[in-house]
């Protein structure tokens, strides 16, 4: 039976409830009156505490996703843009993945790291290699990483992951620093989540891959990841272990997207109901070609328009949750979905183990790559591209370093202080990037953007302080200011 507050996977992600939701959505997909009401409910409202959004239930959001009336889709896109603007403005947070090890004991049929793949060389970074990778990433200008690893208790035990995190945080090279390490590793125990929390991680990310239990078991035929309940209940254990910020995701293409969408929102509702805080981020990867993996064998691939609609509907349903898009997507797809709700993107990414150090921006090792990267531009090119479109690339990591995680971050969103806090933080970290890493052309575009955007900090005192800090970054050699 469906129970949002249950701690059992099959009760909070309940198959019957998802099927009933899809039926309800199908029946109402042309019900204009209901669709208008749903859109109205989700609209940002000015309250005494700032701008607030009600969000939507999985049933309401599923009706929007099912609706195929072009005029209504346009209204959804307009609303998604409005919500994005209200909470995220034109800021886009930048990050890069760092692959630690591709040793894996699982058999995920879509992933080249699966145990039976003999084509791929197995590699695990030593601490010295991590140092080299991190220095290369710092030289590019990255401040936020997502570490990735296969699951292998012998080759990549939790102690190895913790040691890597420690190494990453300890490296200070020129003006560089990695200030936030997000972690994307397999589901683990409460005890191990406590250790990750104590190591100072940012978000714990774990993709569900698919919420459909039977498909899940078929796609993960053996290994620890085969256990659907253990995987699906991981975020509850992570939160029990003290991790406030968790990142959900579905690997689109594996199963029916409408089913996944409902499951994803039910998962978010469950976390909010049980822990008082929803997911910090949602990722929307699509299956890609890789060594030993042909994505066309999965017959649930979604086209770019459907993908954009999913993103807009997620934005409307969970307005306070950040949304991440990786370099799995190409430039034009990324351009389209940025305005519909995406708040974080990776840039200059390498998905191979040891893919950064010792390579020029044009060189790209493929042997241990996890998947084909569609957006192969350098970080500098991505930063300039974002700015040319009027976005502010942000290297900000202030919230979690100021203890604004979980519901404390959500509170900041709700009281509408974002423009006085995130906006100057984004501009100051962008200035650091421009001063330390950017090409002359990117620097020129960026400094003009900062001069214009700093005027949009509403509080006069805060604005003046931010201007002083910007000057100290540019001319005084100072770094790491934050509100
Ligand atoms: N090993 C951890 C786990 O199993 O959750 C996390 C790391 S894995 C490197 C990160 C994610 O990459 C997976 O959760 C999966 O969604 C995604 N992935 C795997 N194979 C992929 C492919 N062929 N195309 C796109 N994404 C893929």
Coordinates of C-alpha atoms and ligand atoms in Angstrom, one line a residue:
X1 CA 0.0 0.0 0.0
X2 CA 1.2 3.5 -0.8
X3 CA 2.5 5.3 2.3
X4 CA 4.7 8.4 1.7
X5 CA 6.1 8.2 5.2
X6 CA 6.9 4.6 5.2
X7 CA 10.6 3.6 5.2
X8 CA 10.0 0.7 3.0
X9 CA 10.9 1.2 -0.7
X10 CA 7.8 -0.5 -2.1
X11 CA 5.5 1.5 0.1
X12 CA 6.9 5.0 -0.6
X13 CA 7.6 4.2 -4.3
X14 CA 4.4 2.2 -4.7
X15 CA 3.8 0.6 -8.1
X16 CA 0.0 0.7 -7.7
X17 CA 0.1 4.4 -6.9
X18 CA 2.3 5.1 -9.9
X19 CA 0.0 3.1 -12.2
X20 CA -3.0 4.9 -10.8
X21 CA -1.2 8.2 -11.2
X22 CA -0.4 7.5 -14.9
X23 CA -4.0 6.5 -15.5
X24 CA -5.3 9.7 -13.8
X25 CA -2.8 11.7 -15.9
X26 CA -3.9 10.0 -19.1
X27 CA -7.6 10.6 -18.3
X28 CA -7.0 14.3 -17.6
X29 CA -4.3 15.2 -20.1
X30 CA -6.8 17.3 -22.1
X31 CA -8.7 18.6 -19.1
X32 CA -7.9 22.3 -19.7
X33 CA -9.6 23.5 -16.6
X34 CA -7.7 21.1 -14.3
X35 CA -4.4 21.9 -16.1
X36 CA -5.0 25.7 -15.6
X37 CA -5.7 25.1 -11.9
X38 CA -2.5 23.0 -11.5
X39 CA -0.5 25.7 -13.2
X40 CA -2.1 28.4 -11.0
X41 CA -1.3 26.5 -7.9
X42 CA 2.4 26.2 -8.9
X43 CA 2.8 29.9 -9.7
X44 CA 5.3 31.9 -7.5
X45 CA 3.5 34.2 -5.0
X46 CA 4.8 37.2 -3.1
X47 CA 4.2 36.6 0.6
X48 CA 5.3 38.5 3.7
X49 CA 8.3 36.3 3.7
X50 CA 9.3 36.8 0.1
X51 CA 8.5 34.8 -2.9
X52 CA 7.1 31.3 -2.3
X53 CA 6.0 28.4 -4.5
X54 CA 3.6 25.6 -3.5
X55 CA 5.1 23.0 -5.8
X56 CA 3.0 20.1 -7.1
X57 CA 2.1 16.5 -6.0
X58 CA 3.3 13.7 -8.3
X59 CA -0.3 13.3 -9.5
X60 CA -0.6 17.0 -10.5
X61 CA 2.8 17.1 -12.1
X62 CA 2.0 13.9 -14.0
X63 CA -1.0 15.5 -15.6
X64 CA 1.2 18.3 -16.9
X65 CA 3.7 15.9 -18.3
X66 CA 1.0 13.9 -20.0
X67 CA -0.7 16.9 -21.5
X68 CA 0.1 17.2 -25.2
X69 CA -1.8 20.5 -26.0
X70 CA 1.0 22.7 -27.6
X71 CA -0.5 25.9 -26.1
X72 CA -0.5 24.3 -22.6
X73 CA 3.1 23.1 -23.1
X74 CA 4.1 26.7 -23.8
X75 CA 2.4 27.8 -20.6
X76 CA 4.3 25.2 -18.7
X77 CA 7.6 26.5 -20.2
X78 CA 6.7 30.0 -19.3
X79 CA 5.9 29.0 -15.7
X80 CA 9.1 27.0 -15.5
X81 CA 11.1 30.0 -16.6
X82 CA 9.3 32.2 -14.1
X83 CA 10.1 29.9 -11.2
X84 CA 13.7 29.5 -12.3
X85 CA 14.0 33.3 -12.4
X86 CA 12.4 33.7 -9.0
X87 CA 14.7 31.3 -7.2
X88 CA 17.9 30.9 -9.3
X89 CA 17.9 34.1 -11.3
X90 CA 20.4 33.8 -14.1
X91 CA 23.0 32.0 -12.1
X92 CA 24.3 28.6 -13.2
X93 CA 26.6 26.7 -10.8
X94 CA 29.6 25.0 -12.4
X95 CA 31.2 21.7 -11.4
X96 CA 33.3 18.8 -12.8
X97 CA 33.2 15.1 -12.3
X98 CA 36.3 13.3 -11.0
X99 CA 36.4 9.6 -11.7
X100 CA 38.4 7.8 -9.0
X101 CA 38.1 4.2 -9.9
X102 CA 36.3 2.0 -12.5
X103 CA 36.7 -1.2 -10.5
X104 CA 33.2 -2.5 -10.1
X105 CA 31.5 -5.7 -8.9
X106 CA 28.1 -4.8 -10.3
X107 CA 26.6 -5.8 -13.6
X108 CA 24.5 -2.8 -14.5
X109 CA 23.7 -3.6 -18.1
X110 CA 23.9 0.0 -19.3
X111 CA 27.2 0.8 -17.7
X112 CA 30.7 0.0 -19.2
X113 CA 32.1 -0.5 -15.7
X114 CA 30.0 -3.6 -15.4
X115 CA 32.1 -6.5 -14.0
X116 CA 32.0 -8.6 -17.2
X117 CA 33.3 -5.9 -19.5
X118 CA 36.8 -7.1 -20.4
X119 CA 37.3 -4.4 -23.0
X120 CA 37.8 -1.6 -20.5
X121 CA 41.1 -1.3 -18.6
X122 CA 40.6 -1.2 -14.9
X123 CA 42.1 1.7 -13.1
X124 CA 42.1 3.2 -9.7
X125 CA 43.8 6.5 -8.9
X126 CA 46.6 6.7 -6.4
X127 CA 46.6 9.6 -4.0
X128 CA 49.5 11.1 -6.0
X129 CA 47.4 10.7 -9.2
X130 CA 44.5 12.4 -7.4
X131 CA 46.8 15.3 -6.6
X132 CA 47.6 15.7 -10.3
X133 CA 44.0 15.5 -11.3
X134 CA 42.9 18.0 -8.7
X135 CA 45.7 20.4 -9.7
X136 CA 44.6 20.1 -13.3
X137 CA 41.0 20.8 -12.3
X138 CA 42.1 23.8 -10.1
X139 CA 44.1 25.1 -13.0
X140 CA 41.0 25.1 -15.1
X141 CA 39.2 27.0 -12.4
X142 CA 36.9 24.4 -10.8
X143 CA 35.9 24.8 -7.1
X144 CA 33.3 22.1 -6.9
X145 CA 33.7 18.4 -7.8
X146 CA 31.5 15.4 -8.0
X147 CA 33.6 12.3 -7.3
X148 CA 32.5 9.1 -9.0
X149 CA 33.5 5.5 -8.4
X150 CA 32.4 2.0 -9.3
X151 CA 31.3 -0.2 -6.4
X152 CA 34.0 -2.6 -5.2
X153 CA 34.5 -3.3 -1.5
X154 CA 38.0 -4.6 -2.1
X155 CA 39.4 -2.1 -4.5
X156 CA 37.3 1.0 -3.5
X157 CA 36.3 0.5 0.1
X158 CA 34.9 3.5 2.0
X159 CA 38.4 4.1 3.5
X160 CA 39.7 4.7 0.0
X161 CA 36.9 7.1 -0.8
X162 CA 37.5 9.0 2.5
X163 CA 41.2 9.2 1.8
X164 CA 40.5 10.6 -1.6
X165 CA 38.2 13.3 -0.2
X166 CA 40.8 14.2 2.3
X167 CA 43.5 14.5 -0.4
X168 CA 41.2 16.6 -2.6
X169 CA 40.4 19.1 0.2
X170 CA 44.0 19.4 1.2
X171 CA 45.4 20.6 -2.1
X172 CA 46.0 24.3 -2.4
X173 CA 47.7 25.1 -5.7
X174 CA 48.2 28.7 -6.7
X175 CA 44.9 30.4 -5.9
X176 CA 43.0 27.2 -6.5
X177 CA 41.0 25.2 -4.0
X178 CA 38.3 22.6 -4.2
X179 CA 35.7 23.9 -1.8
X180 CA 32.9 21.4 -2.2
X181 CA 33.2 17.7 -2.9
X182 CA 29.9 16.0 -3.9
X183 CA 30.0 12.2 -3.8
X184 CA 28.4 9.8 -6.3
X185 CA 29.1 6.3 -4.9
X186 CA 27.0 3.2 -4.5
X187 CA 24.4 2.9 -1.8
X188 CA 26.0 2.1 1.6
X189 CA 25.4 1.8 5.3
X190 CA 24.4 4.5 7.8
X191 CA 27.8 4.1 9.4
X192 CA 29.5 4.8 6.1
X193 CA 27.2 7.8 5.4
X194 CA 28.3 9.2 8.9
X195 CA 31.9 8.9 7.8
X196 CA 31.2 10.7 4.5
X197 CA 29.4 13.4 6.5
X198 CA 32.3 13.8 8.9
X199 CA 34.7 14.0 5.9
X200 CA 32.8 17.2 4.9
X201 CA 31.1 16.2 1.7
X202 CA 28.6 18.4 0.0
X203 CA 25.8 16.5 -1.6
X204 CA 25.5 12.7 -1.6
X205 CA 24.3 11.8 -5.1
X206 CA 22.8 8.4 -6.0
X207 CA 20.8 7.8 -9.2
X208 CA 17.9 5.5 -8.8
X209 CA 18.4 4.5 -12.5
X210 CA 14.8 3.2 -12.6
X211 CA 12.0 3.3 -10.1
X212 CA 10.4 0.3 -11.8
X213 CA 11.3 -2.6 -9.5
X214 CA 11.1 -5.4 -12.1
X215 CA 13.1 -3.5 -14.7
X216 CA 15.5 -2.5 -12.0
X217 CA 16.2 -6.1 -11.1
X218 CA 16.6 -7.0 -14.8
X219 CA 19.0 -4.2 -15.4
X220 CA 21.1 -5.0 -12.3
X221 CA 21.2 -8.8 -12.6
X222 CA 23.8 -9.4 -10.0
X223 CA 26.0 -7.7 -7.4
X224 CA 25.1 -5.6 -4.4
X225 CA 23.2 -3.1 -6.6
X226 CA 20.7 -5.8 -7.5
X227 CA 18.9 -5.1 -4.3
X228 CA 16.1 -2.7 -5.2
X229 CA 15.1 -1.9 -1.6
X230 CA 18.6 -1.3 -0.4
X231 CA 19.3 1.0 -3.3
X232 CA 15.9 2.9 -3.0
X233 CA 16.2 3.4 0.7
X234 CA 19.8 4.7 0.5
X235 CA 18.8 8.3 0.9
X236 CA 17.0 7.6 4.1
X237 CA 20.1 6.0 5.5
X238 CA 22.2 8.9 4.2
X239 CA 20.0 11.4 6.0
X240 CA 20.1 9.2 9.1
X241 CA 23.9 9.4 8.9
X242 CA 23.7 13.2 9.0
X243 CA 23.9 14.1 5.3
X244 CA 21.4 16.9 4.7
X245 CA 21.9 17.4 1.0
X246 CA 21.0 14.4 -1.2
X247 CA 20.8 14.3 -5.0
X248 CA 18.3 12.1 -6.8
X249 CA 18.3 11.1 -10.5
X250 CA 16.9 8.7 -13.0
X251 CA 18.8 7.3 -16.0
X252 CA 16.3 8.2 -18.7
X253 CA 16.0 5.7 -21.5
X254 CA 15.9 2.6 -19.3
X255 CA 12.2 2.5 -18.6
X256 CA 9.1 4.5 -19.4
X257 CA 9.7 8.2 -18.6
X258 CA 6.3 8.9 -17.2
X259 CA 6.7 6.1 -14.7
X260 CA 10.2 7.4 -13.8
X261 CA 8.9 11.0 -13.4
X262 CA 6.1 9.9 -11.0
X263 CA 8.6 7.8 -9.0
X264 CA 11.1 10.6 -8.8
X265 CA 8.6 13.0 -7.4
X266 CA 7.3 10.4 -5.0
X267 CA 10.8 10.0 -3.8
X268 CA 11.1 13.7 -3.2
X269 CA 7.8 13.8 -1.4
X270 CA 8.9 10.9 0.8
X271 CA 12.1 12.7 1.8
X272 CA 10.2 15.9 2.6
X273 CA 7.6 14.0 4.6
X274 CA 10.1 11.9 6.6
X275 CA 13.1 14.2 7.0
X276 CA 11.5 17.6 6.6
X277 CA 13.6 18.4 3.6
X278 CA 13.4 17.4 0.0
X279 CA 16.3 16.5 -2.3
X280 CA 18.9 19.2 -2.8
X281 CA 19.3 18.3 -6.5
X282 CA 17.8 16.2 -9.2
X283 CA 19.9 14.9 -12.1
X284 CA 18.5 14.0 -15.5
X285 CA 21.1 11.8 -17.3
X286 CA 20.2 10.0 -20.5
X287 CA 21.8 6.7 -21.5
X288 CA 24.8 7.2 -23.7
X289 CA 27.0 5.1 -25.9
X290 CA 30.1 3.6 -24.1
X291 CA 32.5 0.7 -24.3
X292 CA 30.4 -2.4 -24.6
X293 CA 27.2 -0.4 -24.4
X294 CA 24.9 0.3 -27.3
X295 CA 22.2 2.8 -26.0
X296 CA 19.8 1.8 -28.8
X297 CA 19.2 -1.6 -27.2
X298 CA 17.2 0.3 -24.5
X299 CA 13.9 1.0 -26.2
X300 CA 12.7 3.8 -24.0
X301 CA 15.0 6.6 -25.3
X302 CA 13.4 10.1 -25.2
X303 CA 13.7 12.8 -27.7
X304 CA 14.9 16.3 -26.9
X305 CA 11.4 17.8 -26.7
X306 CA 10.2 15.2 -24.2
X307 CA 13.4 15.8 -22.3
X308 CA 12.8 19.5 -22.2
X309 CA 9.3 18.9 -21.0
X310 CA 10.4 16.6 -18.2
X311 CA 12.8 19.3 -17.0
X312 CA 10.2 22.0 -17.1
X313 CA 7.7 19.8 -15.2
X314 CA 10.4 19.0 -12.5
X315 CA 11.1 22.7 -12.2
X316 CA 7.4 23.4 -11.6
X317 CA 6.8 20.5 -9.2
X318 CA 9.9 20.9 -6.9
X319 CA 10.8 24.6 -7.2
X320 CA 13.4 24.6 -4.5
X321 CA 15.4 21.6 -5.8
X322 CA 18.5 22.4 -7.9
X323 CA 18.6 20.6 -11.3
X324 CA 21.8 19.2 -12.8
X325 CA 22.7 18.5 -16.4
X326 CA 26.0 17.0 -17.4
X327 CA 28.1 16.9 -20.6
X328 CA 26.1 13.8 -21.6
X329 CA 24.1 16.4 -23.4
X330 CA 25.3 18.5 -26.3
X331 CA 25.5 22.3 -26.5
X332 CA 22.1 22.9 -28.2
X333 CA 20.2 20.7 -25.8
X334 CA 21.9 22.3 -22.8
X335 CA 21.1 25.7 -24.1
X336 CA 17.4 24.9 -24.3
X337 CA 17.0 23.3 -20.9
X338 CA 19.1 25.9 -19.0
X339 CA 16.3 28.4 -19.2
X340 CA 13.6 25.8 -18.3
X341 CA 15.0 25.1 -14.9
X342 CA 18.5 23.6 -14.9
X343 CA 20.7 25.3 -12.2
X344 CA 24.0 23.4 -12.3
X345 CA 26.1 22.2 -15.2
X346 CA 29.4 20.5 -15.6
X347 CA 32.1 21.9 -17.9
X348 CA 35.3 20.7 -19.4
X349 CA 34.4 17.2 -18.1
X350 CA 36.4 14.0 -18.5
X351 CA 34.6 10.8 -17.6
X352 CA 37.7 8.6 -17.7
X353 CA 39.8 7.6 -14.6
X354 CA 42.7 10.0 -14.8
X355 CA 41.3 12.1 -17.7
X356 CA 42.5 15.5 -16.7
X357 CA 46.2 15.6 -15.8
X358 CA 48.7 15.6 -18.6
X359 CA 46.2 16.2 -21.4
X360 CA 45.7 19.3 -23.4
X361 CA 42.1 20.6 -23.7
X362 CA 41.9 19.0 -27.1
X363 CA 43.2 15.6 -26.0
X364 CA 40.7 13.2 -24.6
X365 CA 41.5 9.7 -23.3
X366 CA 38.8 7.2 -24.2
X367 CA 40.0 3.9 -22.9
X368 CA 38.4 4.2 -19.4
X369 CA 35.7 6.6 -20.3
X370 CA 32.3 6.0 -18.6
X371 CA 30.3 7.4 -21.5
X372 CA 30.8 9.5 -24.6
X373 CA 30.8 13.2 -23.7
X374 CA 28.7 15.2 -26.1
X375 CA 29.7 18.6 -24.9
X376 CA 33.5 18.6 -25.4
X377 CA 34.2 22.3 -24.9
X378 CA 36.7 23.5 -22.4
X379 CA 35.5 25.2 -19.2
X380 CA 36.6 28.6 -20.5
X381 CA 34.4 28.0 -23.6
X382 CA 31.4 26.9 -21.5
X383 CA 31.8 29.9 -19.2
X384 CA 31.9 32.4 -22.1
X385 CA 29.0 30.7 -23.9
X386 CA 26.9 30.9 -20.7
X387 CA 27.7 34.6 -20.3
X388 CA 27.0 35.4 -24.0
X389 CA 23.5 34.0 -23.3
X390 CA 23.1 36.2 -20.2
X391 CA 23.7 33.6 -17.6
X392 CA 26.1 34.1 -14.7
X393 CA 28.5 31.1 -14.3
X394 CA 28.9 30.7 -10.5
X395 CA 31.6 28.9 -8.7
X396 CA 29.9 29.5 -5.4
X397 CA 30.1 26.9 -2.6
X398 CA 29.1 29.3 0.2
X399 CA 25.9 27.7 1.5
X400 CA 27.2 24.4 2.8
X401 CA 30.4 26.1 4.1
X402 CA 28.2 28.5 6.0
X403 CA 26.1 25.6 7.3
X404 CA 23.1 26.4 5.1
X405 CA 22.4 22.8 4.2
X406 CA 19.1 20.9 4.1
X407 CA 16.1 22.9 5.4
X408 CA 18.3 25.9 6.2
X409 CA 19.1 26.3 2.5
X410 CA 15.4 25.9 1.7
X411 CA 14.6 28.6 4.3
X412 CA 17.0 31.0 2.4
X413 CA 15.1 30.2 -0.8
X414 CA 11.8 30.9 0.8
X415 CA 12.6 34.2 2.5
X416 CA 13.7 35.6 -0.8
X417 CA 17.2 36.5 0.4
X418 CA 18.8 34.8 -2.5
X419 CA 19.3 38.0 -4.5
X420 CA 21.3 39.5 -1.6
X421 CA 23.3 36.4 -0.9
X422 CA 23.6 34.1 -3.9
X423 CA 23.8 36.8 -6.5
X424 CA 26.9 38.6 -5.0
X425 CA 28.5 35.2 -4.2
X426 CA 28.1 34.1 -7.8
X427 CA 29.6 37.4 -9.0
X428 CA 32.6 37.2 -6.6
X429 CA 33.4 33.6 -7.5
X430 CA 33.1 34.5 -11.2
X431 CA 35.5 37.3 -10.7
X432 CA 38.0 34.9 -9.1
X433 CA 37.6 32.7 -12.2
X434 CA 38.1 35.6 -14.5
X435 CA 41.2 36.9 -12.7
X436 CA 42.9 33.5 -12.2
X437 CA 41.9 31.4 -15.2
X438 CA 39.9 33.0 -18.0
X439 CA 41.1 33.8 -21.5
X440 CA 41.3 37.5 -22.3
X441 CA 38.1 37.4 -24.3
X442 CA 36.2 35.6 -21.6
X443 CA 37.5 38.0 -19.1
X444 CA 36.3 41.0 -21.0
X445 CA 32.8 39.6 -21.4
X446 CA 32.7 38.6 -17.7
X447 CA 33.9 41.8 -16.3
X448 CA 31.2 43.7 -18.3
X449 CA 28.6 41.2 -17.0
X450 CA 29.7 41.6 -13.4
X451 CA 29.6 45.5 -13.6
X452 CA 26.0 45.2 -14.9
X453 CA 24.8 42.4 -12.6
X454 CA 26.2 43.8 -9.3
X455 CA 23.6 46.6 -9.6
X456 CA 20.9 43.9 -9.2
X457 CA 21.8 43.3 -5.5
X458 CA 18.8 44.9 -3.8
X459 CA 20.3 45.8 -0.4
X460 CA 22.5 48.9 -0.7
X461 CA 24.9 48.0 2.1
X462 CA 25.4 44.4 0.8
X463 CA 25.9 45.8 -2.7
X464 CA 28.6 48.2 -1.6
X465 CA 30.4 45.4 0.4
X466 CA 30.2 43.1 -2.6
X467 CA 31.7 45.8 -4.8
X468 CA 34.6 46.3 -2.3
X469 CA 35.2 42.6 -2.3
X470 CA 35.2 42.4 -6.1
X471 CA 37.8 45.1 -6.1
X472 CA 39.9 43.2 -3.5
X473 CA 39.7 40.1 -5.7
X474 CA 40.7 41.9 -8.8
X475 CA 43.3 44.3 -7.4
X476 CA 44.2 43.1 -4.0
X477 CA 44.9 39.4 -4.6
X478 CA 42.3 38.3 -2.0
X479 CA 40.1 35.2 -2.5
X480 CA 37.1 33.4 -1.0
X481 CA 34.8 36.1 0.2
X482 CA 31.3 35.0 0.8
X483 CA 27.9 36.0 2.3
Ligands
LIG1 N1 28.8 3.4 -9.0 C1 27.8 4.3 -8.4 C2 26.4 3.8 -8.6 O1 26.3 2.7 -9.1 O2 25.5 4.4 -8.2 C3 27.8 5.7 -9.0 C4 28.8 6.1 -10.0 S1 28.3 5.8 -11.7 C5 29.9 6.2 -12.2 C6 27.3 7.3 -12.0 C7 26.1 7.1 -12.9 O3 26.5 7.0 -14.2 C8 25.2 5.9 -12.7 O4 24.4 6.1 -11.6 C9 24.4 5.9 -14.0 O5 23.2 6.5 -13.9 C10 25.3 6.7 -15.0 N2 25.7 5.9 -16.1 C11 26.1 4.6 -16.2 N3 26.2 4.2 -17.4 C12 25.9 5.2 -18.3 C13 25.8 5.4 -19.7 N4 26.1 4.4 -20.5 N5 25.3 6.6 -20.1 C14 25.0 7.5 -19.3 N6 25.1 7.5 -18.0 C15 25.5 6.3 -17.4

